[in-house]
CSV table of C-alpha atoms in Angstrom, one decimal:
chain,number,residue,atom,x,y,z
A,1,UNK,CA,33.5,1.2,29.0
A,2,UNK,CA,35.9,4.0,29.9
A,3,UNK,CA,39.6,3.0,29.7
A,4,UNK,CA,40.8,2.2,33.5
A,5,UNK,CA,43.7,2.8,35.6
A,6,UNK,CA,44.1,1.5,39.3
A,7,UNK,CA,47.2,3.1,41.0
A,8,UNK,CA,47.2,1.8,44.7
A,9,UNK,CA,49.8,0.5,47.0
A,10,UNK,CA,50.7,-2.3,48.1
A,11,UNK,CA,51.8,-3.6,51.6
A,12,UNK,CA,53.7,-6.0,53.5
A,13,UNK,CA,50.9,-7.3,55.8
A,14,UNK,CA,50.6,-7.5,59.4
A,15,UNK,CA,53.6,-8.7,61.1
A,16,UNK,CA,54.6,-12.3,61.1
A,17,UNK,CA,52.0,-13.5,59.5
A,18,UNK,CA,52.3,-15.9,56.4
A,19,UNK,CA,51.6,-15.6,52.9
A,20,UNK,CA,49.3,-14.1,51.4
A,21,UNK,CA,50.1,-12.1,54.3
A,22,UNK,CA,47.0,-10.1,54.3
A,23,UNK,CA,43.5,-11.5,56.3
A,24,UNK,CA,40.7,-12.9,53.5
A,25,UNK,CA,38.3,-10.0,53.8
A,26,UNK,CA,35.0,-9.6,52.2
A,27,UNK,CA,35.1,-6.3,50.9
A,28,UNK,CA,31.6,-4.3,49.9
A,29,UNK,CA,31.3,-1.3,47.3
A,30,UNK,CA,28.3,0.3,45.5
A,31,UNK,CA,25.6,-2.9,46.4
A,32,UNK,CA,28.0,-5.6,45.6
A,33,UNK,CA,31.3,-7.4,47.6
A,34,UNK,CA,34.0,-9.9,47.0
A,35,UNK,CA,36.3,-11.8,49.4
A,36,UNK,CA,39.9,-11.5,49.1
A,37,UNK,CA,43.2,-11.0,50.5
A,38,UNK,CA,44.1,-8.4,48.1
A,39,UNK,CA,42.0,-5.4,48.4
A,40,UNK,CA,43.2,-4.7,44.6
A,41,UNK,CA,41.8,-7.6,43.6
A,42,UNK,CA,38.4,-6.5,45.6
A,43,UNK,CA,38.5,-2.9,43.4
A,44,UNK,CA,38.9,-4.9,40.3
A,45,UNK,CA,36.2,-7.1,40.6
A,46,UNK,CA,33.6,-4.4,42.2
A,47,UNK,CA,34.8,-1.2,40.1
A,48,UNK,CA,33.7,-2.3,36.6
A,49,UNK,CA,36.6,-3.4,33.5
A,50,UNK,CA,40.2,-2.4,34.6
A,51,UNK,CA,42.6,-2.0,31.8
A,52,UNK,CA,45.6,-1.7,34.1
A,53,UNK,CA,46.7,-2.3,38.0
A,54,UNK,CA,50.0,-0.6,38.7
A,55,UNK,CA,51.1,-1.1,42.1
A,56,UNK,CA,53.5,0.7,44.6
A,57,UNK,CA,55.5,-0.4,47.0
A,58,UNK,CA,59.0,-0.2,49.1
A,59,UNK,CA,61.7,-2.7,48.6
A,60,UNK,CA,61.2,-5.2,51.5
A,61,UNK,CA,57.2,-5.5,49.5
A,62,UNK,CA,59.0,-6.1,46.3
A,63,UNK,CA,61.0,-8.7,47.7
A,64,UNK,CA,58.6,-10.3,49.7
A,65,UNK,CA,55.5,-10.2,46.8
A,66,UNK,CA,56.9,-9.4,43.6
A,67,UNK,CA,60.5,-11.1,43.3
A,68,UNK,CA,58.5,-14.2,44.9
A,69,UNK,CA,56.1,-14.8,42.2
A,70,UNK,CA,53.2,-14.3,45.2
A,71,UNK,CA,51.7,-11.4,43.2
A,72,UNK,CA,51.9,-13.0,39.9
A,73,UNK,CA,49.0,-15.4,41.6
A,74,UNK,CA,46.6,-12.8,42.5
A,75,UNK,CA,47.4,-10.0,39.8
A,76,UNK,CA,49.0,-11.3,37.1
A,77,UNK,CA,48.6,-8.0,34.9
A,78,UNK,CA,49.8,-5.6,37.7
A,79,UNK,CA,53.0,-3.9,37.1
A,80,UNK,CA,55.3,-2.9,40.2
A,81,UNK,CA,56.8,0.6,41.1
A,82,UNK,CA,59.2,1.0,43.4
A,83,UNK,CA,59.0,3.8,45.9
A,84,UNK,CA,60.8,5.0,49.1
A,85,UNK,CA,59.2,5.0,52.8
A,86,UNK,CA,59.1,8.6,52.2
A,87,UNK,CA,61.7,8.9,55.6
A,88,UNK,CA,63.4,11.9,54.0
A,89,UNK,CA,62.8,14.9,52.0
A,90,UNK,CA,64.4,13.6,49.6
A,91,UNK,CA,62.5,10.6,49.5
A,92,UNK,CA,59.3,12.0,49.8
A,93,UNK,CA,60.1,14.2,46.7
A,94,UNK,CA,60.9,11.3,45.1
A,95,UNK,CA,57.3,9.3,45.8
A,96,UNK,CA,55.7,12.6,44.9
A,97,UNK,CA,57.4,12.6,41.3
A,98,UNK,CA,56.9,8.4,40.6
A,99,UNK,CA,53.0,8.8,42.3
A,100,UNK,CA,52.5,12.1,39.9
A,101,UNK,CA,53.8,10.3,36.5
A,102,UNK,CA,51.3,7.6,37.4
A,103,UNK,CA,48.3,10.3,37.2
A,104,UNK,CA,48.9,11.8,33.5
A,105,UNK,CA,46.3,11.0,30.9
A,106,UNK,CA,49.5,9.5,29.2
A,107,UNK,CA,49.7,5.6,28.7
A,108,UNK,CA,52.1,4.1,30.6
A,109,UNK,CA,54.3,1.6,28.4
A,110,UNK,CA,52.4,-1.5,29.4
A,111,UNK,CA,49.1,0.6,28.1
A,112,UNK,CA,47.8,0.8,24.2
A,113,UNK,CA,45.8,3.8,25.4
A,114,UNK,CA,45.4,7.2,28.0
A,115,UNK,CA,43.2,6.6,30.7
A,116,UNK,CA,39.9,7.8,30.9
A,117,UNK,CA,39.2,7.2,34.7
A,118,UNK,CA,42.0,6.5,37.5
A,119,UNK,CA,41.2,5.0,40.5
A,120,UNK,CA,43.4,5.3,43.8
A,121,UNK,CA,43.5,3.0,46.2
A,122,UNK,CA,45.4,4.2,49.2
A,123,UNK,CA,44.4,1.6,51.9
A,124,UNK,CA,47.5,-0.5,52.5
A,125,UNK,CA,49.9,3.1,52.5
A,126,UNK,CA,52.5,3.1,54.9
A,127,UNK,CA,52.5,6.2,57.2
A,128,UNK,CA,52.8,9.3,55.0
A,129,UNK,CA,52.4,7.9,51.8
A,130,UNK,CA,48.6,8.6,51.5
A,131,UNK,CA,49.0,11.6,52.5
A,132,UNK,CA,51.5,12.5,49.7
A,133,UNK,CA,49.8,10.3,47.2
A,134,UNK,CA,46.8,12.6,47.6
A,135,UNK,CA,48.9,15.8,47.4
A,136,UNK,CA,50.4,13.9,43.8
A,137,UNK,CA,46.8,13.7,42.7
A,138,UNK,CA,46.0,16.8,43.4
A,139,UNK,CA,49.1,18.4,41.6
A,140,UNK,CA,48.2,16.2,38.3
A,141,UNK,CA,44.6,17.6,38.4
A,142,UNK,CA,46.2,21.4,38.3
A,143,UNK,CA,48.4,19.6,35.4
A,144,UNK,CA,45.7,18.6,33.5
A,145,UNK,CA,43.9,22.3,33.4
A,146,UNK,CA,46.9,23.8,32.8
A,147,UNK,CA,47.3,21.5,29.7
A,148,UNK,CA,43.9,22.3,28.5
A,149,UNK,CA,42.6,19.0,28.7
A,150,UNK,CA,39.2,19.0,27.2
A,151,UNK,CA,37.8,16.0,29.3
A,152,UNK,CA,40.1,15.0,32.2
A,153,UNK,CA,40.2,11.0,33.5
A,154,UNK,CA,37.2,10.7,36.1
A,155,UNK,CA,38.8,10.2,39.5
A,156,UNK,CA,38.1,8.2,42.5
A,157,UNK,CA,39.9,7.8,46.1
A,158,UNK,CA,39.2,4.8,47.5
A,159,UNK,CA,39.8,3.3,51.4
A,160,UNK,CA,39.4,-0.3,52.4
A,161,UNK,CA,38.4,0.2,56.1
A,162,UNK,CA,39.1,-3.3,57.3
A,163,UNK,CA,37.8,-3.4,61.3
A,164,UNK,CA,37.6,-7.0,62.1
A,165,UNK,CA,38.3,-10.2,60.7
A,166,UNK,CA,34.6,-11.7,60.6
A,167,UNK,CA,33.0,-8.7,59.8
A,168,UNK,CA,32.3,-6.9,56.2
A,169,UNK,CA,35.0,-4.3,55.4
A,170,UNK,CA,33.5,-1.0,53.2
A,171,UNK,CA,35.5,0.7,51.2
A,172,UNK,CA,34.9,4.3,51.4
A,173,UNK,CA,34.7,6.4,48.5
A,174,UNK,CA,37.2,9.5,49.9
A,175,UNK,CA,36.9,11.0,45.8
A,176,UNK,CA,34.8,14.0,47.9
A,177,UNK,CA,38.2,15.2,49.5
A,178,UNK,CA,39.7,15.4,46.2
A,179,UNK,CA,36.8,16.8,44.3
A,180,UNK,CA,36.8,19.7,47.7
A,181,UNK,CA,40.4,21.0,46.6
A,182,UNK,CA,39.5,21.4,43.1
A,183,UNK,CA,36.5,23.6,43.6
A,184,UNK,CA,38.3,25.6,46.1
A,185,UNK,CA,41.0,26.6,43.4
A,186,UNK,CA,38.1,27.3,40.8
A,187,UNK,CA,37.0,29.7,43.8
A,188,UNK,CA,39.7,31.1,44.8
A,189,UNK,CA,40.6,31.8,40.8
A,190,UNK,CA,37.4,33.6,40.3
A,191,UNK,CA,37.5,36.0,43.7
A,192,UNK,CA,41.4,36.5,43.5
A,193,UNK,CA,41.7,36.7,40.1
A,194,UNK,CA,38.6,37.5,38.5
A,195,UNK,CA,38.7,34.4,35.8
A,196,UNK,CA,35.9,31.7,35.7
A,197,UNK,CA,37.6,29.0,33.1
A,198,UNK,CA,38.4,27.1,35.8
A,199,UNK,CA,34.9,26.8,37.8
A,200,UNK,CA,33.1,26.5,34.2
A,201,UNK,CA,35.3,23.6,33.3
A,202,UNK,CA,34.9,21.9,36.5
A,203,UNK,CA,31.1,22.7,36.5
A,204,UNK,CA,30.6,21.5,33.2
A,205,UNK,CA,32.0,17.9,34.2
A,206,UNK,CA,30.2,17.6,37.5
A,207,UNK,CA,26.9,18.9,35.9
A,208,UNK,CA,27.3,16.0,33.2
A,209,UNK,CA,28.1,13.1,35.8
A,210,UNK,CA,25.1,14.3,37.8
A,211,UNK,CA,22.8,14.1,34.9
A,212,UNK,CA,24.0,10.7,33.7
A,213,UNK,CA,23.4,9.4,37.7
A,214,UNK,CA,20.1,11.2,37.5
A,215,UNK,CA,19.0,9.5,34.4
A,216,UNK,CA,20.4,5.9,35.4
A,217,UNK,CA,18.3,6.5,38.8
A,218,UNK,CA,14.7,7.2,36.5
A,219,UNK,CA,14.5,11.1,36.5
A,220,UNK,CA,13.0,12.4,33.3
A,221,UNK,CA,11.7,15.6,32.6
A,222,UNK,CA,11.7,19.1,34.8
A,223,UNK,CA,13.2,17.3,37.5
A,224,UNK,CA,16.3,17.0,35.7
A,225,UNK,CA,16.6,20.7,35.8
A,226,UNK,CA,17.8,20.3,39.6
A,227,UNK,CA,21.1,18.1,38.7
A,228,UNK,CA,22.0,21.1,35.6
A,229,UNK,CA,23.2,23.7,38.9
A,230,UNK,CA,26.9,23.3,38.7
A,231,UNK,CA,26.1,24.2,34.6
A,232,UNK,CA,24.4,27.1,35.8
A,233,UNK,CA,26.9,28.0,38.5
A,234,UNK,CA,29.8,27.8,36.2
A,235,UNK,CA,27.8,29.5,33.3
A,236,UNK,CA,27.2,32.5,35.7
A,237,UNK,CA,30.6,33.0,36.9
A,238,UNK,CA,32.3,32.8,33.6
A,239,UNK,CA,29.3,35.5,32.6
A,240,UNK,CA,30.3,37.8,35.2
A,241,UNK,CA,34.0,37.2,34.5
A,242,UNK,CA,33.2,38.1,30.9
A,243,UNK,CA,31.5,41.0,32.3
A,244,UNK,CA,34.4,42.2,33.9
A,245,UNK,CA,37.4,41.3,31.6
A,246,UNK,CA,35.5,43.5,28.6
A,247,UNK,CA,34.1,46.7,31.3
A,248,UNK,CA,30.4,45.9,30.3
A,249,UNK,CA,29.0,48.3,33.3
A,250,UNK,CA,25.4,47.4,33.1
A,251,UNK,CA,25.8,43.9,32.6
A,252,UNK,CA,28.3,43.7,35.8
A,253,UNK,CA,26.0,45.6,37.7
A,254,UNK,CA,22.7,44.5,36.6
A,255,UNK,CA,22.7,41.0,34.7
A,256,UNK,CA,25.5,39.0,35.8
A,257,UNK,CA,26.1,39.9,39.0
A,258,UNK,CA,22.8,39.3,39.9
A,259,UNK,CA,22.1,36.1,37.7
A,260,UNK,CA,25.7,34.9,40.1
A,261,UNK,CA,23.8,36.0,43.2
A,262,UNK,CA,20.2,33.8,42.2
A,263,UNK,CA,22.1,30.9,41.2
A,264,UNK,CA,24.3,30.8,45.1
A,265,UNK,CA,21.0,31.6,46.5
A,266,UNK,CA,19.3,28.4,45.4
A,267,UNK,CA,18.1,25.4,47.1
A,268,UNK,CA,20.8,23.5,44.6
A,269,UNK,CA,23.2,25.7,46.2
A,270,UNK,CA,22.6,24.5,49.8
A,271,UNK,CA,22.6,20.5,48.0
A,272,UNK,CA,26.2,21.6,47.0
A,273,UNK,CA,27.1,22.5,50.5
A,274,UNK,CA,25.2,19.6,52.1
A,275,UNK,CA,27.5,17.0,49.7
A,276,UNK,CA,30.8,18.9,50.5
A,277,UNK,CA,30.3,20.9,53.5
A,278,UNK,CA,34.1,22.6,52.9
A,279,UNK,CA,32.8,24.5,50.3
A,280,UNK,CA,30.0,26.9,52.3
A,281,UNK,CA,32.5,28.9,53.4
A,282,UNK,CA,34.1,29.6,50.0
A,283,UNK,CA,30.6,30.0,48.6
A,284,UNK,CA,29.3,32.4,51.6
A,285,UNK,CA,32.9,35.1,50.4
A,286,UNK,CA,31.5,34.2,46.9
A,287,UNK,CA,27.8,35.5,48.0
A,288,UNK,CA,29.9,38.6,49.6
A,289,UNK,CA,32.0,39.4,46.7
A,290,UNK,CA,29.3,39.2,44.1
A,291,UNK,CA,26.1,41.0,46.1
A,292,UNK,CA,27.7,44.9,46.1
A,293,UNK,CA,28.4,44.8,42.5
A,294,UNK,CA,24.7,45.1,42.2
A,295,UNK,CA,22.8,47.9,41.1
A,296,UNK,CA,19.4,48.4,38.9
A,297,UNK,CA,21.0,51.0,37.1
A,298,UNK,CA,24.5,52.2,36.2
A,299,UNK,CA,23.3,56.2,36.8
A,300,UNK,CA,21.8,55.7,40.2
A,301,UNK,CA,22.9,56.3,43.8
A,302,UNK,CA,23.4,52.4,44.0
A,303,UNK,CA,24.9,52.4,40.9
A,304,UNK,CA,27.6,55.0,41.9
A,305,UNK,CA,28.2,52.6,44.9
A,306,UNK,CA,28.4,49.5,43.2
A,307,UNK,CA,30.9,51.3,40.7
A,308,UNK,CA,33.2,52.2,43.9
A,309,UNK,CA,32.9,48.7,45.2
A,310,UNK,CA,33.5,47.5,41.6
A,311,UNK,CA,36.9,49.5,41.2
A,312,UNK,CA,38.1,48.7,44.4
A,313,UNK,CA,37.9,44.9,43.1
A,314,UNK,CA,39.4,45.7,40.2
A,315,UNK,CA,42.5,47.0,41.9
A,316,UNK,CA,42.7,44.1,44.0
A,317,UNK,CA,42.5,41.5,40.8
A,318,UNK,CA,45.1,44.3,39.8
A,319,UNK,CA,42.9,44.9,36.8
A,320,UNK,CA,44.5,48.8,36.7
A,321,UNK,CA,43.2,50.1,33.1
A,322,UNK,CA,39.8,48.5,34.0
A,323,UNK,CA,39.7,50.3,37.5
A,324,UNK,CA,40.6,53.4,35.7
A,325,UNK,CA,37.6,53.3,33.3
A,326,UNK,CA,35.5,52.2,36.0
A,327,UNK,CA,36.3,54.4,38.2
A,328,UNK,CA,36.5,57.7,35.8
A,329,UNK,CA,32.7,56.5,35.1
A,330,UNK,CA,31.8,56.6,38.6
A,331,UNK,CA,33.5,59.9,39.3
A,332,UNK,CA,31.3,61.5,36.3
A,333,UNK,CA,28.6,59.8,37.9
A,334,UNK,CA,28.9,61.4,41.1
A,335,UNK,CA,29.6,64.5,39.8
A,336,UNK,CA,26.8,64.9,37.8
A,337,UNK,CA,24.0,63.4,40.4
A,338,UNK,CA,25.9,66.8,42.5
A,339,UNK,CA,25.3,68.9,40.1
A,340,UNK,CA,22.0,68.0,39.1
A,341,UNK,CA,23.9,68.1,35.4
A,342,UNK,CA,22.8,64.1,35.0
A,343,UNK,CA,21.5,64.2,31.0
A,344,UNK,CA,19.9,61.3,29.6
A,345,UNK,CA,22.4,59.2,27.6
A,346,UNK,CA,23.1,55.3,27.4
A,347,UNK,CA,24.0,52.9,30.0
A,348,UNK,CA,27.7,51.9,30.1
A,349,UNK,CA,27.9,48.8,28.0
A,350,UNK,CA,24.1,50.1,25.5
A,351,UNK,CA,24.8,51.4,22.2
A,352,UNK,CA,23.8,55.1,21.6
């Protein structure tokens, strides 16, 4: 089993009301549910082996659940953080820092080892804390492909949505929100910037936790081929990115540009949008950016196009000597379809 982290926070309770504070809920996830006070202690019997429970809360919680022993009964292996309301700039800073140290692949010193998955609980936070907790997270995760990190911790957000006091409470996996902002930066990396090592990385992990779903569920065979299109979606942006990095004309305009343009036109592709909905605007400019660069040939009317549109992208990913060459190819282009001078010679990007 992966090595497990839970960060979550931890709460005073509804007002007045005696220890443990909290109502006895049953709390459901994934099939299965577990009655508690606590809804860490929910998440640690319904989320598989955790290795750690580190806990955050304000000063009044320390007092009234840690300094007391209370917590000691329910969680004996969590470890307290401290944090601030979050009133102040200052103090929001100052959760942002404490909840972003807490979601490094480091080990913390109470752990023998990194984690491999973190789970967040953010159920019990108190006014913004969530919201920065989730901005933390999200920080980390830009961390960790900065560092290079060849197979990030899994991550999942989780919400206790306790309604009523005799009824089940589910906890709602919220892991969609986070897993929205990371493929809008792999996006926005490709179309701004022109790179793909962020969308293939990303690609690559979701393709491998769909397959290992699909195969827990009973698929076998060609139907696994369906649960491999973020793999082919990142495989065909970093192709393209490739593409353009090294100037390989024909294979902008004829290969990878258009293998970039089958794989968004794909039923998968409308699966992606369908599971997070965010995203079909971000892949409709993809589907823009991508569908003038093609052409069937380099030495074509459309190919003389597609090399206008392609320098024009070039300046804007401020790409300049690869605009130049681009460009300088197009112009000969042009010139020569007006002349009627066009001699047979290689594609851009063939040898001979």
């Amino acid at each position: 089993m992966p090595v497990t982290r839970l960060v979550s926070i931890l709460g005073l309770g509804p007002p007045n009301k005696p220890a443990p504070y909290y109502n006895e809920v049953e709390y459901s996830l994934d099939g299965r549910s577990f009655k508690t006070p606590l809804v860490q202690v929910a998440l640690r019997e319904l989320t598989g082996p955790i290795d750690s429970v580190v806990l955050m809360g304000t000063g009044e919680v320390e007092a009234q659940w840690v300094t007391s022993g209370l917590l000691k009964k329910y969680l004996p292996e969590a470890t307290f953080r401290l944090i601030p309301k979050g009133a102040t700039e200052e103090e929001r800073w100052t959760l942002f820092k404490l909840a972003n140290r807490l979601f490094q692949p480091e080990p913390l010193e109470n752990e023998k080892q990194a984690p491999e998955r973190l789970i967040v609980d953010v159920t019990h936070g108190f006014r913004a804390q969530p919201m920065l907790i989730g901005a933390a997270l999200n920080f980390a995760r830009s961390e960790w492909t900065r560092k290079g990190l060849g197979k990030p911790p899994e991550v999942r957000v989780l919400y206790g949505a306790f309604e009523a006091p005799n009824a089940a409470a589910p906890i709602w996996d919220m892991t969609q929100v986070v897993e929205a902002a990371a493929w809008n930066s792999a996006l926005d990396a490709l179309v701004r910037f022109g790179r793909a090592d962020d969308l293939e990385r990303l690609t690559g992990a979701v393709a491998r936790e769909d397959l290992e779903k699909a195969k827990a569920e009973g698929v076998t065979g060609k139907e696994l081929g369906r649960y491999r299109f973020a793999q082919r979606l990142g495989q065909a942006a970093r192709g393209l990115a490739d593409d353009l990095a090294t100037v390989r004309l024909r294979n902008v305009l004829s290969k990878s540009s258009r293998e970039l343009a089958q794989v968004l036109a794909s039923e998968e592709s409308q699966a992606l949008t369908s599971r997070l909905p965010v995203l079909e605007v971000a892949l409709q400019q993809l589907r823009e950016w991508v569908t003038p660069l093609q052409a069937e040939r380099v030495h074509s009317a459309d190919g003389i196009r597609a090399m206008f549109e392609l320098s024009r992208r070039l300046g804007l990913l401020q790409r300049f000597a690869e605009q130049a060459a681009v460009l300088r190819e197009a112009l000969v282009t042009h010139h020569g379809h007006l002349t009627g001078r066009l001699f047979d010679r290689a594609e851009p990007g063939q040898s001979g």
